[in-house]
Every structure is written in C-alpha cells, then in structure tokens.
Coordinates of C-alpha atoms (C1' of nucleotides) in Angstrom, one line a residue:
Chain A
X1 CA 250.7 138.6 181.6
X2 CA 248.1 137.5 184.2
X3 CA 247.1 133.9 183.8
X4 CA 243.5 135.0 183.3
X5 CA 244.2 136.8 180.0
X6 CA 246.6 134.2 178.7
X7 CA 243.9 131.6 179.2
X8 CA 241.4 133.8 177.4
X9 CA 243.7 133.9 174.4
X10 CA 243.8 130.2 174.1
X11 CA 241.9 128.7 171.2
X12 CA 238.6 126.9 171.3
X13 CA 237.2 124.0 169.4
X14 CA 233.6 124.0 168.6
X15 CA 231.5 121.0 167.8
X16 CA 228.3 121.8 166.1
X17 CA 225.7 119.2 165.1
X18 CA 222.3 119.2 163.7
X19 CA 219.4 119.1 166.2
X20 CA 218.5 115.5 165.3
X21 CA 221.9 114.1 165.8
X22 CA 222.6 111.8 168.7
X23 CA 225.1 111.9 171.6
X24 CA 228.6 113.0 171.0
X25 CA 231.2 110.6 169.8
X26 CA 233.9 109.5 172.2
X27 CA 236.5 109.7 169.5
X28 CA 236.6 113.5 169.7
X29 CA 239.5 114.5 171.8
X30 CA 238.3 117.8 173.0
X31 CA 238.9 119.2 176.4
X32 CA 236.0 120.8 178.3
X33 CA 237.8 124.1 178.4
X34 CA 238.1 124.2 174.7
X35 CA 234.4 123.7 173.9
X36 CA 232.9 126.8 172.7
X37 CA 230.0 128.1 174.8
X38 CA 226.9 129.5 173.3
X39 CA 227.8 133.1 174.0
X40 CA 230.7 132.8 171.7
X41 CA 228.8 131.4 168.7
X42 CA 228.7 134.7 167.1
X43 CA 232.4 134.9 167.0
X44 CA 232.5 131.6 165.2
X45 CA 230.2 132.8 162.5
X46 CA 232.7 135.6 161.8
X47 CA 235.5 133.1 161.1
X48 CA 234.2 130.7 158.5
X49 CA 237.7 130.0 157.2
X50 CA 238.6 128.0 160.2
X51 CA 235.6 125.7 160.0
X52 CA 236.4 122.1 159.2
X53 CA 233.7 119.6 158.4
X54 CA 234.3 116.1 159.8
X55 CA 232.3 113.0 159.0
X56 CA 231.9 111.0 162.2
X57 CA 231.3 107.3 162.0
X58 CA 230.5 105.6 165.3
X59 CA 231.4 101.9 165.7
X60 CA 230.7 99.4 163.0
X61 CA 227.3 101.0 162.2
X62 CA 227.9 102.9 159.0
X63 CA 224.8 105.0 159.3
X64 CA 224.4 108.2 157.3
X65 CA 224.8 111.1 159.6
X66 CA 224.9 114.8 159.3
X67 CA 228.5 116.1 159.2
X68 CA 229.8 117.5 162.4
X69 CA 231.3 120.9 162.1
X70 CA 234.4 121.5 164.1
X71 CA 235.6 125.1 164.3
X72 CA 239.3 125.1 164.9
X73 CA 239.3 128.6 166.0
X74 CA 242.9 129.0 166.8
X75 CA 245.9 127.2 165.3
X76 CA 249.4 128.3 166.4
X77 CA 251.3 129.6 163.4
X78 CA 254.6 128.7 165.1
X79 CA 254.2 125.1 166.0
X80 CA 251.0 124.4 163.9
X81 CA 249.3 122.8 166.9
X82 CA 245.8 123.7 168.2
X83 CA 245.1 124.7 171.7
X84 CA 246.9 127.9 171.7
X85 CA 247.8 130.7 169.3
X86 CA 250.9 132.8 168.7
X87 CA 251.1 136.2 167.0
X88 CA 250.1 139.8 167.4
X89 CA 247.2 140.7 169.7
X90 CA 247.0 144.4 168.8
X91 CA 250.5 145.7 169.3
X92 CA 251.5 142.9 171.7
X93 CA 253.1 139.7 170.4
X94 CA 252.1 136.4 172.1
X95 CA 254.8 133.7 172.0
X96 CA 254.1 130.1 171.3
X97 CA 254.3 128.4 174.7
X98 CA 255.6 125.2 173.1
X99 CA 258.8 127.0 172.1
X100 CA 261.6 128.2 174.4
X101 CA 261.5 131.8 175.4
X102 CA 262.1 134.0 172.4
X103 CA 264.2 136.4 174.5
X104 CA 266.5 134.3 176.7
X105 CA 266.1 131.0 174.8
X106 CA 265.3 129.1 177.9
X107 CA 262.3 126.7 178.0
X108 CA 259.5 126.9 180.6
X109 CA 258.2 130.4 180.0
X110 CA 257.5 132.8 177.2
X111 CA 258.9 136.3 176.5
X112 CA 256.0 137.9 178.3
X113 CA 256.9 136.2 181.6
X114 CA 260.7 136.1 181.0
X115 CA 262.5 137.4 184.1
X116 CA 264.9 139.2 181.8
X117 CA 262.1 141.2 180.4
X118 CA 260.8 142.2 183.8
X119 CA 264.3 143.3 185.0
X120 CA 266.9 143.8 182.3
X121 CA 269.8 143.1 184.7
X122 CA 268.3 139.7 185.8
X123 CA 270.9 137.0 185.9
X124 CA 273.8 139.5 185.4
X125 CA 276.8 138.3 187.4
X126 CA 277.6 140.9 190.0
X127 CA 281.0 142.6 189.9
X128 CA 283.6 140.5 191.7
X129 CA 284.2 142.8 194.6
X130 CA 280.6 142.4 195.7
X131 CA 281.0 138.6 196.2
X132 CA 284.3 138.9 198.1
X133 CA 282.9 140.8 201.1
X134 CA 285.3 141.2 204.0
X135 CA 285.7 143.6 207.0
X136 CA 287.6 146.1 204.9
X137 CA 284.8 146.3 202.5
X138 CA 282.4 146.6 205.4
X139 CA 284.3 149.6 206.8
X140 CA 284.6 151.1 203.3
X141 CA 280.9 150.8 202.7
X142 CA 279.8 152.2 206.1
X143 CA 282.3 155.0 206.5
X144 CA 283.8 156.1 203.3
X145 CA 281.3 155.4 200.5
X146 CA 278.7 157.9 201.6
X147 CA 281.4 160.7 201.2
X148 CA 282.5 159.6 197.8
X149 CA 280.7 161.2 194.9
X150 CA 279.3 159.0 192.2
X151 CA 282.2 158.2 189.9
X152 CA 279.9 157.6 187.0
X153 CA 278.7 160.8 185.4
X154 CA 275.0 161.1 184.7
X155 CA 274.3 159.7 181.3
X156 CA 272.9 162.2 178.8
X157 CA 270.5 160.4 176.5
X158 CA 269.6 161.8 173.0
X159 CA 266.0 160.8 173.1
X160 CA 264.2 163.1 170.6
X161 CA 264.4 162.9 166.8
X162 CA 266.0 166.1 165.7
X163 CA 266.2 165.6 162.0
X164 CA 265.9 162.7 159.5
X165 CA 266.3 161.7 155.9
X166 CA 263.4 159.3 155.0
X167 CA 264.2 156.7 152.3
X168 CA 267.6 158.3 151.8
X169 CA 269.2 155.0 150.6
X170 CA 267.7 152.8 148.0
X171 CA 268.5 149.7 150.1
X172 CA 268.8 149.2 153.9
X173 CA 271.5 151.0 155.8
X174 CA 274.3 148.7 156.9
X175 CA 276.8 151.0 158.7
X176 CA 277.2 154.5 160.0
X177 CA 280.3 156.7 160.8
X178 CA 280.6 160.2 162.2
X179 CA 283.2 162.5 160.6
X180 CA 286.3 162.7 162.8
X181 CA 286.5 166.5 162.8
X182 CA 283.3 167.9 161.3
X183 CA 280.6 167.5 163.9
X184 CA 277.7 167.5 161.5
X185 CA 278.8 165.0 158.9
X186 CA 277.3 161.5 159.0
X187 CA 278.4 158.8 156.6
X188 CA 276.2 155.8 155.8
X189 CA 276.7 152.7 153.8
X190 CA 274.0 150.6 152.4
X191 CA 273.2 147.1 151.1
X192 CA 273.6 148.2 147.5
X193 CA 277.2 149.4 148.1
X194 CA 276.4 153.1 148.1
X195 CA 277.9 155.7 150.4
X196 CA 275.8 158.5 151.8
X197 CA 277.3 161.8 153.0
X198 CA 274.9 163.9 155.0
X199 CA 275.4 167.2 156.6
X200 CA 272.7 167.0 159.3
X201 CA 273.6 170.5 160.5
X202 CA 272.5 172.0 157.2
X203 CA 270.0 169.1 156.9
X204 CA 269.4 169.4 153.1
X205 CA 273.0 168.9 152.2
X206 CA 273.1 165.3 151.3
X207 CA 274.7 163.1 148.7
X208 CA 274.7 159.4 147.9
X209 CA 277.6 158.1 145.9
X210 CA 276.5 155.2 143.8
X211 CA 279.7 153.8 142.4
X212 CA 281.6 153.0 145.5
X213 CA 280.8 149.3 145.6
X214 CA 278.9 146.7 143.6
X215 CA 277.1 145.3 146.6
X216 CA 276.8 145.4 150.4
X217 CA 279.1 148.0 152.0
X218 CA 279.8 146.1 155.2
X219 CA 282.2 148.3 157.2
X220 CA 283.9 151.6 156.9
X221 CA 286.6 153.6 158.7
X222 CA 288.0 157.0 158.1
X223 CA 291.5 157.4 156.8
X224 CA 293.5 158.5 159.9
X225 CA 295.8 160.8 158.0
X226 CA 293.2 162.3 155.7
X227 CA 289.7 162.9 157.0
X228 CA 288.4 163.7 153.5
X229 CA 288.6 160.0 152.6
X230 CA 287.1 156.8 153.9
X231 CA 288.0 153.1 153.5
X232 CA 285.2 150.6 153.1
X233 CA 285.0 146.9 152.8
X234 CA 282.3 145.2 150.7
X235 CA 280.8 141.9 149.7
X236 CA 282.0 142.7 146.2
X237 CA 285.4 141.7 147.5
X238 CA 287.0 145.1 147.3
X239 CA 288.4 147.7 149.6
X240 CA 287.6 151.2 148.4
X241 CA 289.1 154.5 149.4
X242 CA 286.5 157.2 148.6
X243 CA 287.1 160.9 148.4
X244 CA 284.1 162.5 150.2
X245 CA 284.1 165.7 148.1
X246 CA 284.2 164.0 144.7
X247 CA 282.9 160.6 145.4
X248 CA 285.7 159.1 143.4
X249 CA 286.8 155.7 144.7
X250 CA 290.1 154.1 144.5
X251 CA 290.2 150.3 144.8
X252 CA 292.9 149.1 147.2
X253 CA 292.3 145.5 146.7
X254 CA 290.0 143.2 144.7
X255 CA 289.6 139.6 145.7
X256 CA 287.5 138.7 142.7
X257 CA 289.5 139.9 139.7
X258 CA 288.1 137.2 137.5
X259 CA 284.5 138.1 138.2
X260 CA 281.7 135.7 139.2
X261 CA 282.8 132.1 139.1
X262 CA 280.1 130.8 141.4
X263 CA 279.5 131.2 145.2
X264 CA 282.2 128.8 146.2
X265 CA 284.9 131.1 145.0
X266 CA 283.4 134.6 145.3
X267 CA 285.0 136.3 148.2
X268 CA 283.3 138.9 150.3
X269 CA 284.9 141.4 152.7
X270 CA 283.2 142.1 156.0
X271 CA 285.5 143.2 158.9
X272 CA 287.7 146.3 158.4
X273 CA 290.2 147.8 160.8
X274 CA 293.0 150.4 160.6
X275 CA 296.3 150.2 162.4
X276 CA 297.2 153.9 162.6
X277 CA 300.7 153.3 163.8
X278 CA 301.7 151.1 160.9
X279 CA 299.4 152.7 158.3
X280 CA 297.7 149.4 157.6
X281 CA 294.2 148.5 156.5
X282 CA 293.1 145.1 157.7
X283 CA 290.1 143.3 156.2
X284 CA 288.6 139.9 156.6
X285 CA 286.5 137.7 154.3
X286 CA 283.7 135.2 154.3
X287 CA 286.1 132.2 154.3
X288 CA 287.8 133.1 157.5
X289 CA 290.9 134.9 156.1
X290 CA 292.6 138.2 157.0
X291 CA 294.3 140.5 154.5
X292 CA 296.7 143.3 155.3
X293 CA 297.2 146.2 153.0
X294 CA 299.8 148.9 153.4
X295 CA 298.0 152.2 152.6
X296 CA 301.2 154.1 151.8
X297 CA 302.0 151.8 148.9
X298 CA 298.6 150.3 148.4
X299 CA 300.2 146.9 148.4
X300 CA 298.9 143.7 150.0
X301 CA 301.4 142.5 152.6
X302 CA 302.1 138.8 152.7
X303 CA 299.6 136.1 152.3
X304 CA 296.1 136.0 153.7
X305 CA 295.9 134.4 157.1
X306 CA 293.3 132.1 158.4
X307 CA 292.0 133.7 161.6
X308 CA 288.6 132.0 162.0
X309 CA 287.2 128.6 161.2
X310 CA 287.8 127.9 157.5
X311 CA 284.8 128.8 155.4
X312 CA 283.2 131.0 158.1
X313 CA 282.6 134.7 157.9
X314 CA 284.7 137.1 159.8
X315 CA 282.3 140.0 160.4
X316 CA 284.2 142.2 162.7
X317 CA 287.8 143.5 163.1
X318 CA 289.2 146.2 165.4
X319 CA 292.6 147.4 166.5
X320 CA 293.0 148.3 170.2
X321 CA 292.8 152.1 170.6
X322 CA 295.7 152.1 173.0
X323 CA 297.8 149.2 171.8
X324 CA 297.2 149.0 168.0
X325 CA 299.1 145.8 167.7
X326 CA 296.3 144.1 169.6
X327 CA 293.7 142.9 167.1
X328 CA 290.2 141.8 167.9
X329 CA 288.2 139.7 165.4
X330 CA 284.8 138.1 165.6
X331 CA 282.8 135.9 163.3
X332 CA 280.3 133.2 162.5
X333 CA 282.4 130.4 164.1
X334 CA 281.0 131.6 167.4
X335 CA 284.3 133.1 168.6
X336 CA 285.8 136.5 169.2
X337 CA 289.5 136.3 169.1
X338 CA 292.4 138.5 170.3
X339 CA 295.6 138.6 168.2
X340 CA 299.0 140.0 168.4
X341 CA 299.7 141.6 165.0
X342 CA 303.4 141.2 165.4
X343 CA 303.1 137.4 165.1
X344 CA 300.0 136.8 163.0
X345 CA 299.5 133.3 161.8
X346 CA 296.8 130.7 161.7
X347 CA 296.0 129.4 165.2
X348 CA 298.2 132.0 166.9
X349 CA 295.4 133.9 168.7
X350 CA 296.2 135.1 172.2
X351 CA 292.7 134.3 173.4
X352 CA 289.5 132.8 172.0
X353 CA 286.3 134.2 173.5
X354 CA 283.6 131.6 173.0
X355 CA 279.9 132.4 172.3
X356 CA 276.9 130.2 171.9
X357 CA 276.0 131.6 168.5
X358 CA 277.3 133.9 165.8
X359 CA 279.1 137.0 167.1
X360 CA 277.9 140.1 165.3
X361 CA 280.4 142.5 166.7
X362 CA 283.3 142.7 169.2
X363 CA 284.8 146.0 170.3
X364 CA 287.5 147.2 172.7
X365 CA 286.4 150.0 175.0
X366 CA 287.1 153.4 173.4
X367 CA 289.4 155.0 176.0
X368 CA 291.4 152.4 177.9
X369 CA 291.0 149.7 175.4
X370 CA 290.9 147.2 178.3
X371 CA 287.3 146.1 178.1
X372 CA 285.6 144.0 175.5
X373 CA 282.0 144.2 174.5
X374 CA 280.4 141.6 172.1
X375 CA 277.0 141.2 170.6
X376 CA 276.0 137.6 169.8
X377 CA 273.0 136.0 168.1
X378 CA 272.2 134.1 171.3
X379 CA 270.5 137.4 172.5
X380 CA 273.3 138.2 174.8
X381 CA 275.7 141.1 175.2
X382 CA 279.0 139.9 176.8
X383 CA 281.4 142.1 178.7
X384 CA 285.0 141.3 179.7
X385 CA 286.0 143.9 182.2
X386 CA 289.7 143.6 181.6
X387 CA 291.8 142.0 178.9
X388 CA 294.6 141.7 181.4
X389 CA 292.4 139.6 183.7
X390 CA 290.5 136.4 183.5
X391 CA 289.3 135.9 179.9
X392 CA 288.0 132.3 180.1
X393 CA 284.5 133.5 180.7
X394 CA 282.9 136.9 180.4
X395 CA 282.5 139.2 183.4
X396 CA 278.9 139.7 182.5
X397 CA 276.2 138.4 180.2
X398 CA 273.3 140.7 179.5
X399 CA 270.2 139.2 177.9
X400 CA 268.9 141.6 175.2
X401 CA 266.6 141.0 172.2
X402 CA 268.6 141.3 169.0
X403 CA 268.7 137.9 167.5
X404 CA 267.5 138.6 164.0
X405 CA 270.0 138.1 161.2
X406 CA 268.1 137.5 158.0
X407 CA 266.7 140.4 156.2
X408 CA 268.0 142.9 158.7
X409 CA 271.4 144.4 159.2
X410 CA 272.9 142.5 162.2
X411 CA 272.6 144.4 165.5
X412 CA 275.8 145.6 167.1
X413 CA 276.1 147.1 170.6
X414 CA 278.2 150.3 170.3
X415 CA 280.1 152.1 173.1
X416 CA 279.4 155.7 174.0
X417 CA 282.8 157.2 173.1
X418 CA 282.1 160.2 175.4
X419 CA 281.5 158.1 178.6
X420 CA 284.8 158.2 180.6
X421 CA 283.6 155.2 182.7
X422 CA 283.2 153.1 179.6
X423 CA 279.9 151.6 180.7
X424 CA 277.2 153.1 178.5
X425 CA 276.4 151.3 175.2
X426 CA 273.6 151.7 172.7
X427 CA 271.9 148.9 170.7
X428 CA 268.6 148.6 168.8
X429 CA 266.0 146.2 170.1
X430 CA 264.4 143.6 167.8
X431 CA 261.4 142.6 169.9
X432 CA 258.6 145.2 169.9
X433 CA 256.8 146.7 172.8
X434 CA 253.3 148.0 173.0
X435 CA 253.5 151.8 173.4
X436 CA 250.0 153.2 173.7
X437 CA 248.8 150.7 171.1
X438 CA 251.7 151.0 168.8
X439 CA 254.2 148.2 168.3
X440 CA 257.6 150.0 168.3
X441 CA 261.1 148.8 168.4
X442 CA 263.1 151.0 170.8
X443 CA 266.8 151.8 170.8
X444 CA 268.3 150.8 174.2
X445 CA 271.0 152.4 176.3
X446 CA 272.5 149.9 178.6
X447 CA 274.9 150.3 181.5
X448 CA 277.1 147.3 180.9
X449 CA 278.7 147.4 184.3
X450 CA 275.3 146.5 185.9
X451 CA 273.2 145.3 183.0
X452 CA 270.6 147.9 183.7
X453 CA 268.5 149.5 181.0
X454 CA 269.4 153.2 181.3
X455 CA 267.0 154.4 178.7
X456 CA 264.9 153.2 175.7
X457 CA 264.2 155.7 173.0
X458 CA 261.6 155.5 170.3
X459 CA 259.5 157.7 168.1
X460 CA 255.9 156.8 167.3
X461 CA 256.6 157.4 163.7
X462 CA 259.6 155.1 163.4
X463 CA 257.8 151.7 162.9
X464 CA 260.8 149.9 161.4
X465 CA 263.5 148.1 163.4
X466 CA 266.7 150.2 164.0
X467 CA 269.6 147.8 164.1
X468 CA 272.3 150.4 163.2
X469 CA 273.2 153.0 165.8
X470 CA 276.2 155.1 166.5
X471 CA 276.9 157.7 169.2
X472 CA 278.7 160.9 168.3
X473 CA 282.3 161.0 169.5
X474 CA 282.0 164.6 170.9
X475 CA 278.4 165.7 171.1
X476 CA 275.2 164.3 172.7
X477 CA 274.0 163.0 169.4
X478 CA 272.8 159.5 168.3
X479 CA 272.6 158.5 164.7
X480 CA 270.2 155.7 163.7
X481 CA 269.9 153.7 160.5
X482 CA 266.5 152.1 160.2
X483 CA 265.6 150.4 157.0
X484 CA 266.6 153.0 154.3
X485 CA 266.2 156.0 156.5
X486 CA 268.6 157.9 158.8
X487 CA 267.6 159.7 162.1
X488 CA 269.5 162.1 164.3
X489 CA 268.5 162.2 167.9
X490 CA 269.4 164.8 170.5
X491 CA 268.5 165.2 174.2
X492 CA 265.1 166.7 174.8
X493 CA 266.4 169.6 176.8
X494 CA 268.9 170.7 174.1
X495 CA 266.3 170.1 171.5
X496 CA 263.7 172.4 173.0
X497 CA 266.2 175.3 173.3
X498 CA 267.3 174.8 169.8
X499 CA 264.0 174.6 168.2
X500 CA 260.3 173.8 168.9
X501 CA 259.3 170.2 168.5
X502 CA 257.0 170.8 165.6
X503 CA 259.9 172.2 163.5
X504 CA 261.6 168.9 163.0
X505 CA 263.8 168.8 159.9
X506 CA 262.6 165.9 157.9
X507 CA 263.8 165.2 154.3
X508 CA 262.0 162.8 152.0
X509 CA 263.8 161.0 149.2
X510 CA 262.8 158.8 146.3
X511 CA 259.2 157.9 145.7
X512 CA 258.1 159.4 149.0
X513 CA 259.5 162.7 147.9
X514 CA 257.6 162.6 144.6
X515 CA 254.4 161.6 146.3
X516 CA 254.7 164.5 148.7
X517 CA 255.3 166.9 145.8
X518 CA 252.3 165.7 144.1
X519 CA 250.3 166.0 147.2
X520 CA 251.5 169.5 147.9
X521 CA 250.6 170.5 144.3
X522 CA 247.1 169.2 144.7
X523 CA 246.4 170.2 148.3
X524 CA 248.5 172.9 150.0
X525 CA 246.9 172.2 153.4
X526 CA 248.7 168.9 153.8
X527 CA 250.8 168.5 156.9
X528 CA 254.4 168.0 155.9
X529 CA 255.7 166.5 159.1
X530 CA 253.0 163.8 159.3
X531 CA 253.8 162.4 155.9
X532 CA 257.5 162.9 156.1
X533 CA 257.9 160.4 158.8
X534 CA 255.4 157.9 157.7
X535 CA 257.0 155.4 155.3
X536 CA 253.8 154.2 153.8
X537 CA 251.6 157.2 154.4
X538 CA 249.4 155.0 156.6
X539 CA 249.2 157.5 159.5
X540 CA 246.0 158.7 160.8
X541 CA 245.2 162.3 160.0
X542 CA 245.2 163.4 163.6
X543 CA 248.4 164.8 165.2
X544 CA 248.4 162.0 167.8
X545 CA 250.6 159.0 167.4
X546 CA 249.2 155.8 165.9
X547 CA 245.7 155.0 166.9
X548 CA 245.2 151.4 167.8
X549 CA 243.0 150.6 164.9
X550 CA 245.4 151.9 162.3
X551 CA 248.2 149.9 163.9
X552 CA 246.2 146.7 164.1
X553 CA 245.4 147.1 160.4
X554 CA 249.0 147.3 159.3
X555 CA 250.8 145.3 161.9
X556 CA 248.5 142.7 163.4
X557 CA 248.7 139.2 162.1
X558 CA 245.8 137.8 164.2
Chain B
dA1 C1' 245.5 143.6 150.4
dG2 C1' 247.9 139.7 149.7
dG3 C1' 251.6 137.4 147.8
dC4 C1' 256.2 137.2 146.9
dC5 C1' 261.1 137.5 147.8
dA6 C1' 265.7 138.8 149.3
dT7 C1' 268.3 136.3 152.4
dG8 C1' 271.2 133.4 156.2
dA9 C1' 272.1 130.3 160.1
dA10 C1' 271.0 126.0 162.3
dG11 C1' 269.9 121.4 162.4
dC12 C1' 269.0 117.1 160.3
dC13 C1' 270.3 113.1 157.5
Chain C
dT1 C1' 280.8 117.4 154.2
dG2 C1' 276.8 118.8 151.5
dG3 C1' 272.3 119.2 150.5
dC4 C1' 268.0 120.1 152.1
dT5 C1' 264.4 122.1 155.3
dT6 C1' 263.0 125.1 158.8
dC7 C1' 262.9 129.2 161.1
dC8 C1' 258.4 132.3 160.8
dC9 C1' 257.6 139.9 166.0
dT10 C1' 261.1 142.0 158.3
dG11 C1' 260.4 145.5 154.8
dG12 C1' 259.3 146.7 150.3
dC13 C1' 257.3 146.1 146.0
dC14 C1' 254.0 144.7 142.6

DNA sequence: AGGCCATGAAGCC
DNA sequence: TGGCTTCCCTGGCC
C-alpha cells in the first residue's frame, strides 16, 4: 500500500472546546498530525459513539471550565491503542502495525507490504544445484538446456465451479476422499461425525449417513481390498468401517468403552493410515499414542505406542506409497516423524522433522514416496526433496496464509496425484483478497519445487473459507469443502464444452432448500442459481458478483 | 443487526 | 504442571 493511503487511514483525535475557552492545555498529548482539521468535522458528527468528554484542569487553579470533547476517532481493535486502526476497509483488511506481519510472522511490516505477499516464492531456498554452479553446469546451461523440453508438464487447473451441494452437511466439512474406482463419487466427513456420499456425476444422488460417529470424523481412508467400504477415525474414540451402500458401520475399536469420564480420560482419534501389505489400520489419538488394528481379524495388535509428546494430539498418519513400512506422523508437538513399522516403539523414530508450530499435515509424495510435504500453523509449507537425503532441515519453506486453527478445519496442503513431477499441491488460503470489491478466500495451487503460486481459484459466490481440498486421482477435478458445503471444480475449457456456464448444477440442502421452495412457490421468476450459491441470500439481485456496498454491509467491520 | 458461542493453541505465572 | 487469559480477516444461529 502506498504510504499516502496508509497515512490517510490513521486515526485522528479532535479537541473541541467552547468558543470562550482559553488556550489549549499542555497536558494533552496530541500530535499535530492527529488533530482534526475543520474540513473533517462533519465526519466526527457522524461518529458520536467515539466522543469522549474530558474535564481539563489547568494547574492549581480549580476553575470551572467547559468540558473539552476529544473525539477518539480510531482505536485499534487489535492492540487497543489509538493512533491507528486495524480491520476491514471495504474488502481489504488493514493489519495492526504494532503486531508482527500476519502472514510471515516477522516484525517490521504488515501483511500489505510483506515481501511474501508480493512474490509468493520470496525467501524460498533455491534448489541445491543452482548454488553449486561449476563449468559443467555452465556448459549444460548454454548448450544442452535449450534443446531439452520442459520436464514438467503444463499444469491443468480446475478453476470453475461445475457443481455444488450447498449446506449439505449439518456441521462443517472436515475431510474429503474420492472413490478409488468410481470417478464421480466423493465422500465427505463432518464435525458431527456424519459421512456424506455424493455422486457428483448424477449431481442429485447424495446421502448423508448420520450414525457413523458420535462426533468429529477426523480422517478416512478406503478399504484397499473392498472399495465399497471406508475406514474412519473420530473424536468419539472409535474406528468405523462403513458400507457405502447401506451406511451400516462396524466399529473396529473403541477407546472409550466406559463412556464420558471427563476430558482427562476421553480419548479422541485423529490420524488414520492403512498399511495395505500387512492389512493394518493405524490410528493415533490426542494423547500421543498409536494403535494398530489387524483388519482381517479386527483385533488390536499389541499395546499402544507413544509416538509423539505425551498428551499431545497426533493429527496425521500416512504409510509410504512405495515402502508401506515407512510411517509418517505429525502432531501438535511441532514435529513430523518418520518411523519404521517393523520396530515401532516409543522414541524409535528414524527422523524428527521439527517445525515452529503445530503440524496440520505431513504427506509423502504420491508416486515415488520420496518427498515430504508438511503444513504447519506457522504459515509455512515445508518440503523435503528426498527422504534419502539431508533431513535435518527442509529443502524449502514456502510462506502461505493458513494459520487459523480454531473454528475452522485445519488447512492441509494436498499433492496433485496426477502430477508425475510431484510438484503441484493445492491448499486453501485463510487471508482474504479484494477481488473487485469482494473479500474472497482463494484456493491456491503452488509449485513446491519453486514456491511459485501457479493459480488461485475462487468463485464470487463462495464467501466462506475453504480449508478442505482434494484433487482427483485420475481426472482434472478439484473437490472443496467450505463450511458445510461441497464444490466440484473443473477446468474452464472442459467446462465450456460440457455445459454452458449458466447451467451450473447446484443443490440446496436443509433450511436453504426449504427457503428456496417457499420462494419458488410464491414467485416463479426467482433465479435459482443466484440463491443456490448464496448461503445467506444476501446477494444483490443483479447477475454481477457482489457489489461493494453489499459486501461492506456483510463483511466490513469498520 | 447484534450478540453469543463453539472451540484450541500459546503464553504467562 | 495446571490454571487462566488472550488471540481477535470464522460461521451460524437466535
């Protein structure tokens, strides 16, 4: 932001006094810049809530004087100090300059001027071969490189909403999974423990199974030997195996057989992984322990093993796609850890990948299994280029806004399983951007080999944050879970061949559905699409995206 | 429209 | 270690 406009947003203190009052008191610590000029007096009149009346007593003379009115026009909501203001200005959020940068967490600047915001790859450590430049590299670069085609294929970005189910779940979506063989089936878990099965090819074929878990469905994975069943781990302390046709669940393990005995004993399951070679389901809890279940016998194998700091949540588990005995875990003790499943015991991890904050997710790359990608609450994606190489520090750290944990499902950067170069990942963005007057939260596609932002996708009608994203294993399709709704994105070119843009397939659920039905009964001219997308029906009646005034009304906190 | 609340980590003592 | 406060660009409901 130019310094001019930033200065203009700074607050002003006004001192008003009666005409007969004498010279100003020296006790008032008001900078010249902050004294309101006459032209701005009208503005003050509009904001009477900020007016503070102060009795000024000069020296020992306790003379009756008219009260001096000080208008504290702007008080920062973040640091509670005057002299500046933080919050929305239209669709743009202004940071508190007294706090470290909201994006990169470094002091001295705000998000607006953060170098990571200007260039997403700022500060990314270059690949090692670039820093060891020798004559051979020189010859290669000059003579050979121009003849070598780009190894990386062009990324295909699903950037248009193709279909959606609005308010499908009764609570926010926590995880998504594509069916391993049926290209059009998307599974979704929610905070209530329910499981959604949606055929987005047929659009209207959708079910939500309500009795899968008692509370948050944290993670799920398909049964590798039966793609009609899915395993899920929940904060109710159970692992369920649910039949997708009937919705009937079988409980594999229950960590709270005696029910609620207080928070200190209630165990919740977060991470879930499957070792296909050994037919094992692995889960981890909120106290740092790992449990192994043999799915052939449904028996728990051995004792639970402490794999993270005692008492800390283990939020992610994954078996290496090439070498299933390699296990990757991550959790709230700020570590991602690599284990050899053949000798699993407390403290026996092969490597500990340290982070500055909680680690939301850690994944091996989908094909070679040799890279590791983590998402941490310190607003950084970390990449380790090879698990066979140096693991003491990550190969790359990419600053990206995703540090919101409370109230939202944690953000997790997900690999594109179709990318042979294992460099494209998708992750939702927390911080909003101003898109033609609308504050939207895009979904980012990042090339983790360079840190560059390949694409940011958004729809003017999706105003909620989209922390849950999954790329299709075979098709150019992105699935998004945003609040209680699901969205399917496809590339624009495919989309236009398939159907015209105004024939989006949108389904409404719950109250929104009832509201629409009522509306349609009363007024058949109502535009379906407009209301279908809008969660609160606050959209303007025009076909255009949000007008600034509408957005300011609903979003601005000025 | 405004208030409330679910909810969780970090930091302090 | 444990209890308390703070954080303060959420989303949904009443």
